[in-house]
C-alpha atoms as one frame of an Amber mdcrd trajectory, in Angstrom:
protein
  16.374 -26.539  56.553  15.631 -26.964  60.524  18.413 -28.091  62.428  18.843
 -30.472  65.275  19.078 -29.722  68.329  21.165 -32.055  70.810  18.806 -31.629
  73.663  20.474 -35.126  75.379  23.788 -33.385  75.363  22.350 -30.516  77.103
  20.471 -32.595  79.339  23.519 -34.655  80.343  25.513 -31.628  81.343  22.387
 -30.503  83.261  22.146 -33.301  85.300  25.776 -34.046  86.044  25.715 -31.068
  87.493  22.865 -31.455  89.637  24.777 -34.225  90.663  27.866 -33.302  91.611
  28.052 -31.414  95.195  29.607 -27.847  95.440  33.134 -27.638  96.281  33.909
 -27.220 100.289  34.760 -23.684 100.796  37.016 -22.514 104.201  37.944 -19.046
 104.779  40.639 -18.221 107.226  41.561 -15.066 108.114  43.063 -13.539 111.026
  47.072 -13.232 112.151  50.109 -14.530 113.923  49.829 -12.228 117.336  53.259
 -13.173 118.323  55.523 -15.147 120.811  56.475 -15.893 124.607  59.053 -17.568
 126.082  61.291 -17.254 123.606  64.516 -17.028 125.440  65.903 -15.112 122.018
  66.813 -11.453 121.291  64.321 -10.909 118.652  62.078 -12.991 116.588  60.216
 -13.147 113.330  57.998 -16.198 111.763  57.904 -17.906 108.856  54.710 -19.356
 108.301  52.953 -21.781 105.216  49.401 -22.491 105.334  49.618 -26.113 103.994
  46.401 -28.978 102.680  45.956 -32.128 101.869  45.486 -33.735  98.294  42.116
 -32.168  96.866  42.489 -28.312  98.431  43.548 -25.311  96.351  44.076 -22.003
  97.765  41.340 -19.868  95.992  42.670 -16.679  97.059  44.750 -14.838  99.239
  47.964 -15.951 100.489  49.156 -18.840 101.740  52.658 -18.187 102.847  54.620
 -15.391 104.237  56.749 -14.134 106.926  56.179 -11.715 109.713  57.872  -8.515
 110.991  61.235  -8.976 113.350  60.266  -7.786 117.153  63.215  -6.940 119.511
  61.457  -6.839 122.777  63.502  -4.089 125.246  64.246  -6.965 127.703  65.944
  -8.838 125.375  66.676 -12.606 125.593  63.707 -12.846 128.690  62.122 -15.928
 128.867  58.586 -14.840 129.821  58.719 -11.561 127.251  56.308 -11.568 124.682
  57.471 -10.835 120.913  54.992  -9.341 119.169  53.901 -10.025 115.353  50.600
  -8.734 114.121  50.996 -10.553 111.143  47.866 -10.483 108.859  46.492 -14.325
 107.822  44.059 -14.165 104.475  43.355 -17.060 102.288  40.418 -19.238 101.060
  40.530 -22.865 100.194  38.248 -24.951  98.101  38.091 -28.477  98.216  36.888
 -31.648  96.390  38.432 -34.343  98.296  35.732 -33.427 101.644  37.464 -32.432
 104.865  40.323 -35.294 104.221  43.447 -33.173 104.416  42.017 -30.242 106.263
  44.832 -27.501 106.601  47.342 -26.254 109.184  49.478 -23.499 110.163  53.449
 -24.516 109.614  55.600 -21.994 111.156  59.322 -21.651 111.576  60.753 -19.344
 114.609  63.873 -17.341 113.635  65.826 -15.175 115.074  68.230 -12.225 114.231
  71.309 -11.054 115.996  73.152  -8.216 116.642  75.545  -8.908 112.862  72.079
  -9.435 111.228  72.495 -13.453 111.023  69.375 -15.411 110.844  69.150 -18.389
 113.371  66.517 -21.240 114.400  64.081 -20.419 117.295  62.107 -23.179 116.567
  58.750 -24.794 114.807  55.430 -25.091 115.633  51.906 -26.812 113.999  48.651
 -25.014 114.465  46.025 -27.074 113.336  42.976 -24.345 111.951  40.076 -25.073
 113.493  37.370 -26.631 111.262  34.554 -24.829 113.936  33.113 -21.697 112.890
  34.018 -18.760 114.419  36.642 -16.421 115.886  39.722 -18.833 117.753  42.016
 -18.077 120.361  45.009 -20.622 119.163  48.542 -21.095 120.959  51.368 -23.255
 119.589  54.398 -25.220 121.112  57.380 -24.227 119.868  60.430 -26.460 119.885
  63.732 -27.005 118.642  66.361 -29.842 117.742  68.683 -30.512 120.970  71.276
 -31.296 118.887  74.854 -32.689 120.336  76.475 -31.571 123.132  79.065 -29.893
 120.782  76.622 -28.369 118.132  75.203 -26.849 122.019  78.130 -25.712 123.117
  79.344 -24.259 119.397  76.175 -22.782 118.928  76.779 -20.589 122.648  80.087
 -18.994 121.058  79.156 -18.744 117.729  75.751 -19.163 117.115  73.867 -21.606
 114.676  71.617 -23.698 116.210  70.586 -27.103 115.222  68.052 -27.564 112.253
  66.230 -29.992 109.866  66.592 -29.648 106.475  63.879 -32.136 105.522  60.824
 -30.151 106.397  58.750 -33.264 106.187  60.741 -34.228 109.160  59.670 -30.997
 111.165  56.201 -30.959 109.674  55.279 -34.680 108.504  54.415 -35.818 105.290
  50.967 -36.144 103.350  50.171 -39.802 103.868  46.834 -40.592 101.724  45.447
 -36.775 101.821  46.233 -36.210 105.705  48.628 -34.639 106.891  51.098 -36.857
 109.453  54.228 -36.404 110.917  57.386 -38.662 109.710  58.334 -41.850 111.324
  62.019 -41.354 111.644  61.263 -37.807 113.220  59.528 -39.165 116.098  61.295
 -42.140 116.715  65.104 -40.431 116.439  64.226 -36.943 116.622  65.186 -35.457
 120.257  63.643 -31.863 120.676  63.486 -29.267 123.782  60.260 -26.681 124.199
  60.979 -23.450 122.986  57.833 -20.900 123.573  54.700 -20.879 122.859  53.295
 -19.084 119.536  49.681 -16.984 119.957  47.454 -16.611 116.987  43.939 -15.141
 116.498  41.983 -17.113 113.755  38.937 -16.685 112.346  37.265 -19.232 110.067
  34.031 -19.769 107.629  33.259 -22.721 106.017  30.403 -23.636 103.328  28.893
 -26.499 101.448  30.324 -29.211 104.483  27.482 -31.477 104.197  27.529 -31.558
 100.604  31.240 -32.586 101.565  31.006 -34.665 104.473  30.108 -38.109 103.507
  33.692 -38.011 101.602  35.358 -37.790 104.970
């Protein structure tokens, strides 16, 4: 008895995916070179590679935490604090370049007891060029009172968010944008600068691009 083939079925699944565009692929890969202008003792970063709606990380990692420097002139503004933390992950993406990712990173500190204290936070936005990038990022901090300042100077602590959407923003329709309340309440003071080396590769964008 010959059997039927379902040639239409095979057909359909043939041409839907003709039809539907490869996935945007971004590599990044490089690492968090370190810090200057600290002002702090030592310093180590906690960092979180974060995307819009539509991106999955692929492989690699997308968060960590670096290595605690103590520079020998300790607590010097113009000092650098040095990292040379390794940065690996891919992304894929079916939402187009909405949402493209960033580099979240939280400053700490560690004293002489071993207590862990806010530096500060910075946003590095990767790149979505090709290539090998030279990247800095502000760093800043929450001012705080005038009595969290002057408990934090005999005891330590300094002031911090605990709503990181606040520090980092929110994902508002795929993108990535910081919080109203933080910038209309939100009083800060610079707090160093953050160095990275990032290298990125990206594939199928014009398949991806008209869903900007």
């Amino acid at each position: 008895m010959a059997l039927a083939t379902p040639t239409k079925t095979y057909a359909s699944a043939i041409d839907a995916a003709k039809e539907a565009p490869p996935a945007l692929e971004l590599t990044v890969f490089g690492q968090l070179v370190g810090a200057s202008g600290l002002n702090v003792p030592s310093s180590h970063a906690e960092w979180k590679l974060r995307a819009g709606d539509g991106w999955t990380l692929a492989a690699g990692e997308a968060s960590g935490s670096t290595q605690c420097d103590w520079p020998t002139a300790s607590g010097a503004a113009g000092v650098a604090h040095v990292w040379h933390h390794p940065v690996d992950a891919r992304f894929t993406s079916t939402s187009g370049l909405a949402g493209w990712p960033r580099l979240e990173i939280e400053v700490r500190q560690r004293d002489e007891h071993g207590r862990s204290d806010l530096a500060g936070y910075a946003v590095a936005h990767v790149p979505t060029a090709p290539g090998a990038h030279t990247l800095t990022a502000a760093v800043w901090r929450p001012r705080g009172s005038a009595l969290e300042r002057l408990a934090a100077s005999f005891v330590g602590g300094r002031p911090a968010l605990r709503d990181r959407e606040l520090v980092f923003g929110s994902l508002v329709g795929g993108s990535l944008a910081r919080g109203e309340l933080g910038e209309k309440k939100l009083v800060t003071a610079p707090a160093g600068t953050v160095h990275l080396l990032l290298n990125v590769a990206v594939r199928h964008t014009a398949q991806q691009g008209r869903k900007r």
